[in-house]
Coordinates of C-alpha atoms and ligand atoms in Angstrom, one line a residue:
X15 CA -91.4 -46.2 162.9
X16 CA -89.9 -49.2 164.3
X17 CA -91.9 -52.3 165.1
X18 CA -92.1 -53.5 168.5
X19 CA -90.7 -57.1 168.9
X20 CA -92.3 -57.6 172.1
X21 CA -95.4 -60.1 171.5
X22 CA -98.4 -58.7 173.1
X23 CA -101.4 -60.8 173.9
X24 CA -104.7 -59.9 172.1
X25 CA -106.5 -59.0 175.4
X26 CA -103.7 -56.4 176.1
X27 CA -104.0 -55.0 172.7
X28 CA -107.7 -54.8 172.9
X29 CA -107.5 -53.0 176.3
X30 CA -104.8 -50.5 175.1
X31 CA -106.2 -49.7 171.7
X32 CA -109.7 -50.8 170.8
X33 CA -112.8 -48.7 171.5
X34 CA -114.7 -49.8 174.4
X35 CA -118.1 -50.1 172.7
X36 CA -118.6 -53.7 173.1
X37 CA -119.0 -56.1 176.2
X38 CA -116.7 -58.7 174.8
X39 CA -116.4 -62.4 176.2
X40 CA -112.9 -63.0 177.6
X41 CA -112.2 -65.3 174.6
X42 CA -109.7 -64.8 171.6
X43 CA -110.6 -67.0 168.7
X44 CA -108.0 -68.1 166.3
X45 CA -109.3 -70.8 164.1
X46 CA -112.6 -72.4 162.9
X47 CA -113.8 -75.3 161.0
X48 CA -117.5 -76.1 160.4
X49 CA -119.4 -75.6 163.7
X50 CA -116.3 -75.5 165.7
X51 CA -114.0 -72.7 166.7
X52 CA -110.7 -72.8 168.7
X53 CA -109.4 -70.4 171.2
X54 CA -105.9 -69.4 171.7
X55 CA -105.2 -71.8 174.5
X56 CA -106.5 -74.7 172.0
X57 CA -109.9 -75.2 173.7
X58 CA -112.5 -75.8 171.2
X59 CA -116.2 -74.8 171.1
X60 CA -119.4 -75.6 169.4
X61 CA -120.1 -72.2 167.8
X62 CA -124.1 -71.6 168.0
X63 CA -123.2 -67.9 167.7
X64 CA -122.1 -68.2 164.1
X65 CA -120.9 -64.5 164.2
X66 CA -124.4 -63.4 165.0
X67 CA -126.2 -65.4 162.3
X68 CA -123.5 -64.6 159.7
X69 CA -121.4 -67.9 159.3
X70 CA -124.3 -69.6 157.4
X71 CA -121.8 -72.4 156.1
X72 CA -120.1 -72.7 159.4
X73 CA -116.3 -71.8 159.3
X74 CA -114.2 -72.2 156.4
X75 CA -116.4 -74.3 154.3
X76 CA -114.0 -75.6 151.5
X77 CA -116.2 -74.4 148.6
X78 CA -116.7 -71.1 150.0
X79 CA -112.9 -70.9 150.8
X80 CA -112.1 -71.9 147.3
X81 CA -114.4 -69.2 145.7
X82 CA -113.0 -66.5 147.9
X83 CA -109.3 -67.4 147.2
X84 CA -110.0 -67.8 143.5
X85 CA -111.6 -64.5 143.3
X86 CA -109.0 -62.7 145.5
X87 CA -106.4 -63.7 143.0
X88 CA -108.6 -62.4 140.1
X89 CA -110.2 -59.1 140.8
X90 CA -111.3 -57.8 144.2
X91 CA -112.7 -54.3 143.9
X92 CA -113.6 -52.2 141.1
X93 CA -116.4 -49.5 142.5
X94 CA -119.8 -49.2 141.2
X95 CA -118.4 -47.0 138.3
X96 CA -118.1 -50.1 136.4
X97 CA -119.9 -53.5 136.2
X98 CA -118.4 -56.8 137.6
X99 CA -120.1 -60.0 136.4
X100 CA -120.4 -61.4 140.0
X101 CA -122.7 -58.7 141.0
X102 CA -124.8 -59.2 138.0
X103 CA -125.0 -62.8 138.5
X104 CA -125.7 -62.4 142.3
X105 CA -128.7 -60.1 141.7
X106 CA -130.1 -62.6 139.1
X107 CA -129.9 -65.2 141.9
X108 CA -131.5 -63.0 144.5
X109 CA -134.4 -61.9 142.0
X110 CA -134.8 -65.5 141.1
X111 CA -135.7 -66.3 144.7
X112 CA -137.5 -63.1 145.9
X113 CA -139.5 -62.4 142.8
X114 CA -139.6 -59.8 139.7
X115 CA -137.5 -56.7 140.8
X116 CA -134.1 -55.4 141.3
X117 CA -131.1 -55.3 143.7
X118 CA -129.1 -52.9 145.2
X119 CA -125.8 -53.8 147.1
X120 CA -124.1 -52.6 150.2
X121 CA -122.0 -53.9 153.0
X122 CA -124.1 -54.6 156.1
X123 CA -127.6 -55.1 157.7
X124 CA -127.7 -51.3 158.9
X125 CA -126.8 -50.1 155.4
X126 CA -129.4 -52.3 153.8
X127 CA -132.0 -50.9 156.2
X128 CA -130.8 -47.3 155.5
X129 CA -131.5 -48.0 151.9
X130 CA -135.0 -49.2 152.5
X131 CA -135.7 -46.1 154.6
X132 CA -134.5 -43.9 151.8
X133 CA -136.6 -45.9 149.4
X134 CA -139.7 -45.3 151.6
X135 CA -138.8 -41.5 151.6
X136 CA -138.8 -41.6 147.6
X137 CA -142.2 -43.5 147.8
X138 CA -143.7 -40.9 150.0
X139 CA -142.4 -38.0 147.7
X140 CA -144.1 -39.8 144.7
X141 CA -147.2 -40.6 146.5
X142 CA -147.5 -36.8 147.6
X143 CA -147.3 -35.8 144.0
X144 CA -143.6 -35.1 144.1
X145 CA -143.8 -32.7 147.1
X146 CA -140.7 -33.5 149.5
X147 CA -141.4 -33.8 153.4
X148 CA -145.3 -34.3 153.0
X149 CA -145.5 -37.8 153.2
X150 CA -142.2 -39.5 155.1
X151 CA -143.5 -41.7 158.0
X152 CA -142.6 -45.1 158.7
X153 CA -144.4 -47.3 160.9
X154 CA -142.0 -49.9 162.8
X155 CA -142.6 -52.2 165.5
X156 CA -141.7 -51.7 169.3
X157 CA -138.8 -53.8 170.4
X158 CA -137.5 -53.8 166.9
X159 CA -133.8 -53.7 166.0
X160 CA -132.8 -52.3 162.6
X161 CA -129.1 -51.3 163.2
X162 CA -126.9 -48.5 164.5
X163 CA -126.9 -46.0 161.6
X164 CA -129.1 -42.8 162.3
X165 CA -132.0 -44.2 160.3
X166 CA -131.8 -47.8 161.6
X167 CA -131.3 -46.5 165.3
X168 CA -134.3 -44.0 164.8
X169 CA -136.4 -47.2 163.7
X170 CA -135.1 -48.9 166.8
X171 CA -137.3 -48.0 169.7
X172 CA -134.9 -49.0 172.5
X173 CA -133.5 -46.6 175.1
X174 CA -130.2 -48.5 175.4
X175 CA -129.6 -47.8 171.6
X176 CA -130.9 -44.5 171.2
X177 CA -129.7 -42.8 174.5
X178 CA -127.2 -40.0 173.8
X179 CA -127.8 -39.5 170.1
X180 CA -130.8 -37.2 170.1
X181 CA -132.1 -35.6 168.0
X182 CA -133.1 -38.8 165.8
X183 CA -134.4 -38.9 162.3
X184 CA -138.2 -37.8 162.6
X185 CA -141.1 -39.7 161.2
X186 CA -140.8 -43.1 163.0
X187 CA -143.7 -44.3 164.9
X188 CA -144.2 -47.5 166.6
X189 CA -147.1 -50.3 166.7
X190 CA -147.2 -53.4 168.8
X191 CA -145.6 -56.3 166.8
X192 CA -148.6 -58.9 166.0
X193 CA -151.1 -56.3 166.9
X194 CA -152.4 -55.2 163.5
X195 CA -154.8 -52.5 165.0
X196 CA -152.1 -50.9 166.5
X197 CA -150.3 -50.5 163.2
X198 CA -153.6 -49.4 161.4
X199 CA -154.4 -46.7 163.9
X200 CA -151.0 -45.1 163.2
X201 CA -151.6 -44.7 159.5
X202 CA -152.2 -41.1 158.5
X203 CA -151.8 -39.2 154.9
X204 CA -148.1 -38.8 156.1
X205 CA -147.3 -42.4 156.1
X206 CA -145.1 -43.9 153.4
X207 CA -144.2 -47.3 154.5
X208 CA -144.4 -50.1 157.3
X209 CA -141.2 -51.7 158.2
X210 CA -140.8 -54.8 160.4
X211 CA -138.4 -57.7 161.1
X212 CA -140.2 -61.0 159.8
X213 CA -138.7 -62.6 163.1
X214 CA -137.4 -60.1 165.7
X215 CA -133.9 -61.1 166.5
X216 CA -131.9 -59.0 168.9
X217 CA -134.9 -58.1 171.1
X218 CA -135.4 -62.0 171.9
X219 CA -136.7 -64.1 168.8
X220 CA -140.3 -63.0 168.2
X221 CA -141.7 -64.0 164.9
X222 CA -144.5 -62.1 163.3
X223 CA -147.7 -64.1 162.9
X224 CA -149.0 -65.0 159.6
X225 CA -152.2 -63.3 160.4
X226 CA -150.1 -60.0 161.3
X227 CA -148.1 -60.1 158.2
X228 CA -151.1 -60.8 155.9
X229 CA -153.0 -57.9 157.6
X230 CA -149.8 -55.5 157.1
X231 CA -149.9 -56.6 153.3
X232 CA -153.5 -55.6 153.0
X233 CA -153.0 -52.2 154.9
X234 CA -150.1 -51.5 152.5
X235 CA -152.2 -52.0 149.4
X236 CA -155.1 -50.2 150.8
X237 CA -153.2 -47.2 151.9
X238 CA -150.5 -47.4 149.0
X239 CA -147.6 -47.9 151.6
X240 CA -144.5 -49.9 150.9
X241 CA -144.2 -53.1 152.9
X242 CA -140.7 -53.3 153.9
X243 CA -139.3 -56.4 155.5
X244 CA -136.0 -56.7 157.5
X245 CA -134.6 -60.3 157.0
X246 CA -131.1 -59.1 157.9
X247 CA -131.0 -61.8 160.7
X248 CA -133.8 -64.3 159.7
X249 CA -133.1 -64.4 155.9
X250 CA -130.8 -66.6 153.8
X251 CA -132.2 -69.8 155.2
X252 CA -132.0 -69.2 158.8
X253 CA -135.8 -69.8 159.4
X254 CA -135.9 -73.0 157.2
X255 CA -136.9 -71.3 154.0
X256 CA -134.7 -68.9 152.1
X257 CA -136.6 -65.8 153.5
X258 CA -138.7 -66.2 156.7
X259 CA -141.8 -64.4 154.9
X260 CA -142.1 -67.3 152.5
X261 CA -143.8 -69.2 155.3
X262 CA -146.6 -66.9 155.5
X263 CA -147.8 -66.7 151.8
X264 CA -147.2 -62.9 151.5
X265 CA -144.9 -60.8 149.1
X266 CA -143.1 -57.6 150.5
X267 CA -142.4 -54.6 148.4
X268 CA -138.8 -54.8 149.5
X269 CA -136.4 -56.9 151.6
X270 CA -133.3 -56.0 153.5
X271 CA -130.6 -58.8 153.8
X272 CA -127.1 -59.2 155.2
X273 CA -125.5 -61.5 157.6
X274 CA -125.7 -65.0 156.4
X275 CA -125.7 -63.8 152.6
X276 CA -121.9 -63.5 152.6
X277 CA -121.0 -66.5 154.9
X278 CA -118.8 -64.2 156.7
X279 CA -117.7 -61.8 154.0
X280 CA -119.4 -58.4 154.7
X281 CA -122.2 -57.6 152.2
X282 CA -125.7 -56.3 152.4
X283 CA -128.4 -56.0 149.9
X284 CA -132.0 -55.0 149.3
X285 CA -134.4 -56.5 146.7
X286 CA -137.0 -54.1 145.6
X287 CA -140.1 -55.2 143.5
X288 CA -140.6 -54.0 140.0
X289 CA -141.9 -50.4 139.6
X290 CA -140.8 -49.5 143.1
X291 CA -137.3 -50.3 142.2
X292 CA -137.4 -47.4 139.7
X293 CA -137.5 -45.2 142.8
X294 CA -133.6 -45.4 142.9
X295 CA -132.0 -43.4 139.8
X296 CA -128.7 -42.6 139.1
X297 CA -127.5 -40.3 142.1
X298 CA -130.2 -41.3 144.5
X299 CA -128.2 -43.8 146.6
X300 CA -124.8 -45.5 146.3
X301 CA -121.7 -46.8 148.2
X302 CA -118.0 -47.5 147.2
X303 CA -117.8 -51.0 148.1
X304 CA -121.4 -52.5 147.5
X305 CA -121.3 -55.7 145.6
X306 CA -117.5 -56.1 145.0
X307 CA -116.4 -59.0 143.0
X308 CA -115.1 -60.5 146.0
X309 CA -118.0 -60.1 148.3
X310 CA -120.3 -61.2 145.7
X311 CA -118.2 -64.3 144.9
X312 CA -118.6 -65.3 148.6
X313 CA -122.3 -64.9 148.5
X314 CA -122.6 -66.8 145.4
X315 CA -120.7 -69.6 147.1
X316 CA -123.2 -69.5 150.0
X317 CA -126.3 -69.9 147.5
X318 CA -124.6 -72.7 145.6
X319 CA -123.8 -74.5 148.8
X320 CA -127.1 -73.9 150.3
X321 CA -128.8 -75.3 147.0
X322 CA -126.0 -78.2 146.6
X323 CA -126.3 -79.4 150.1
X324 CA -129.9 -79.0 150.4
X325 CA -129.7 -76.7 153.5
X326 CA -133.1 -75.2 153.6
X327 CA -134.4 -78.7 153.7
X328 CA -131.9 -79.5 156.4
X329 CA -132.6 -76.7 158.6
X330 CA -136.6 -77.3 158.1
X331 CA -136.2 -81.0 159.1
X332 CA -133.5 -80.9 161.7
X333 CA -135.0 -78.1 163.6
X334 CA -138.1 -80.3 164.4
X335 CA -136.5 -82.6 166.5
X336 CA -134.3 -80.2 167.9
X337 CA -136.9 -77.7 168.9
X338 CA -138.9 -80.7 170.5
X339 CA -135.9 -81.4 172.6
X340 CA -135.3 -77.8 173.6
X341 CA -139.1 -77.2 174.5
X342 CA -138.6 -80.1 176.8
X343 CA -136.2 -78.0 178.9
X344 CA -139.3 -75.9 179.9
X345 CA -140.9 -78.7 181.6
X346 CA -137.7 -80.2 182.9
X347 CA -136.5 -76.9 184.4
X348 CA -139.7 -75.1 185.6
X349 CA -138.7 -71.7 187.1
X350 CA -135.5 -71.5 185.0
X351 CA -136.6 -71.8 181.5
X352 CA -139.8 -69.8 180.7
X353 CA -140.2 -70.4 176.9
X354 CA -138.5 -71.5 173.8
X355 CA -139.3 -69.4 170.7
X356 CA -138.4 -69.3 167.0
X357 CA -138.3 -71.3 163.8
X358 CA -135.6 -73.4 162.1
X359 CA -132.1 -72.3 163.3
X360 CA -133.2 -69.3 165.0
X361 CA -134.2 -70.1 168.4
X362 CA -134.6 -67.9 171.5
X363 CA -134.5 -69.6 175.1
X364 CA -136.1 -67.3 177.5
X365 CA -134.7 -67.7 181.1
X366 CA -136.4 -66.7 184.4
X367 CA -133.1 -64.9 185.2
X368 CA -130.3 -62.8 183.9
X369 CA -128.8 -64.9 181.0
X370 CA -125.2 -63.5 181.2
X371 CA -124.1 -66.3 184.0
X372 CA -125.7 -69.1 181.9
X373 CA -124.0 -67.9 178.7
X374 CA -120.7 -67.7 180.6
X375 CA -121.4 -71.3 181.9
X376 CA -122.3 -72.6 178.5
X377 CA -119.0 -71.0 177.1
X378 CA -117.1 -72.8 179.9
X379 CA -118.9 -76.0 178.9
X380 CA -117.8 -75.5 175.3
X381 CA -121.0 -73.9 173.7
X382 CA -121.0 -70.3 172.3
X383 CA -124.2 -68.4 172.2
X384 CA -125.3 -64.9 171.9
X385 CA -127.6 -63.1 174.2
X386 CA -131.0 -61.4 173.0
X387 CA -133.2 -59.0 174.8
X388 CA -133.3 -58.8 178.6
X389 CA -133.5 -62.5 179.5
X390 CA -132.9 -64.5 176.4
X391 CA -130.1 -66.3 174.8
X392 CA -130.2 -67.4 171.3
X393 CA -129.1 -70.4 169.5
X394 CA -127.9 -69.7 165.8
X395 CA -126.1 -72.5 164.6
X396 CA -124.7 -72.5 160.9
X397 CA -127.2 -73.8 158.5
X398 CA -125.1 -77.1 158.1
X399 CA -124.8 -78.0 161.8
X400 CA -125.6 -81.7 161.9
X401 CA -128.3 -83.6 164.0
X402 CA -125.6 -84.9 166.4
X403 CA -124.2 -81.2 166.9
X404 CA -127.8 -80.0 167.7
X405 CA -128.3 -82.8 170.1
X406 CA -125.0 -82.0 171.8
X407 CA -126.1 -78.4 172.2
X408 CA -129.2 -79.3 174.2
X409 CA -127.0 -81.8 176.3
X410 CA -124.6 -78.9 177.2
X411 CA -127.6 -76.7 177.9
X412 CA -129.0 -79.2 180.1
X413 CA -125.9 -79.7 182.0
X414 CA -125.6 -76.1 182.6
X415 CA -129.4 -75.7 183.7
X416 CA -128.8 -78.4 186.2
X417 CA -126.0 -76.8 188.0
X418 CA -127.7 -73.3 187.9
X419 CA -129.4 -72.3 191.3
X420 CA -133.1 -72.0 191.4
X421 CA -134.1 -68.4 190.4
Ligands
PLP529 N1 -131.4 -55.7 161.1 C1 -131.5 -56.8 162.0 C2 -132.7 -57.6 162.0 C3 -130.4 -57.2 162.8 O1 -130.6 -58.3 163.5 C4 -129.1 -56.5 162.5 C5 -128.1 -57.0 163.3 O2 -128.1 -57.5 164.4 C6 -129.1 -55.2 161.7 C7 -130.4 -55.0 161.2 C8 -127.9 -54.5 161.6 O3 -126.9 -55.4 160.9 P1 -125.5 -54.8 161.0 O4 -125.0 -55.2 162.4 O5 -124.7 -55.7 159.8 O6 -125.3 -53.5 160.6

């Protein structure tokens, strides 16, 4: 085949050849450094999207780049038919953070959650004395988002995500987030697990309350259910602690993580507590790419930098003044900004109007942010965003809100 020598723009190539399943911004990004990205016209932006909470260290952190370059020149992939030192070391680090247990590696948030759902099925089978199909229900939360695979989508009670794909995986039932009684009422002898995001992300940044999580832990203990936490978006430091649940004094039975873990390299993982981890035996579950030397080298670099640069402390501390500034926007723009929600560097700005024109105006003004839910835009800066960059984001938002016509 002959190669075309005509240079085609990225926009034209996307139009002609890429599937149309995303509503993309009209922007082609070509370079990144720290909290900044550049488009193909040379314009730079403050990136508070972070690839949807992925670029934990910002773009091209030198220690991360060095680790990935070194590993790429040494060994990239061997499959899980063999051991590799990085996977063992990363599992040790995750266990050190989460508690006694074991880790399974995969490649994305949806895959991590799919693994949790399969774990719940195996737990249910054990609970039912080894009988399959007797105990399989998982209680999730309304407005949850757990991914686009069949399991994750079935656990995601949103019409826009499920529409067109029936029949879904059976066994998912839904309570009201932060309403313990609504979860308790759904428990029966067929229930195997409770599965929630510690902070709901995609639907507009809604944290679980301590009371709710403590109550869920108690319900799970009393009814022998697994408590599964989806920390795909809120985990790996984004909330100001390594896992968001650490702020609530509870311990889950299993955690799903991805996004920030690889700092841009695709990786997902589940941590499962001792005893429950034995539910996975050879053949129960697997993936070709999970835990490659390269992906694990990237994740180890993320963990090293978080530690070395004290990023958990930074997020916890810097977010206090930032949040206070952001909350000031509610009073400053009544009728335009309804609420500011979230913790750490995972903030939702709830508007009185459609956020799409605001997001476009922010982009024009040099700030990239993603939408969430119906009327929210999110602020997801890298964990090492500076106090000045956080303050700059508020200044840009203020400018855009000022110019926004009253709702
Ligand atoms: N769970 C949560 C809480 C998420 O926010 C996401 C993605 O946004 C997922 C699961 C799915 O992760 P992925 O897109 O990596 O499959």
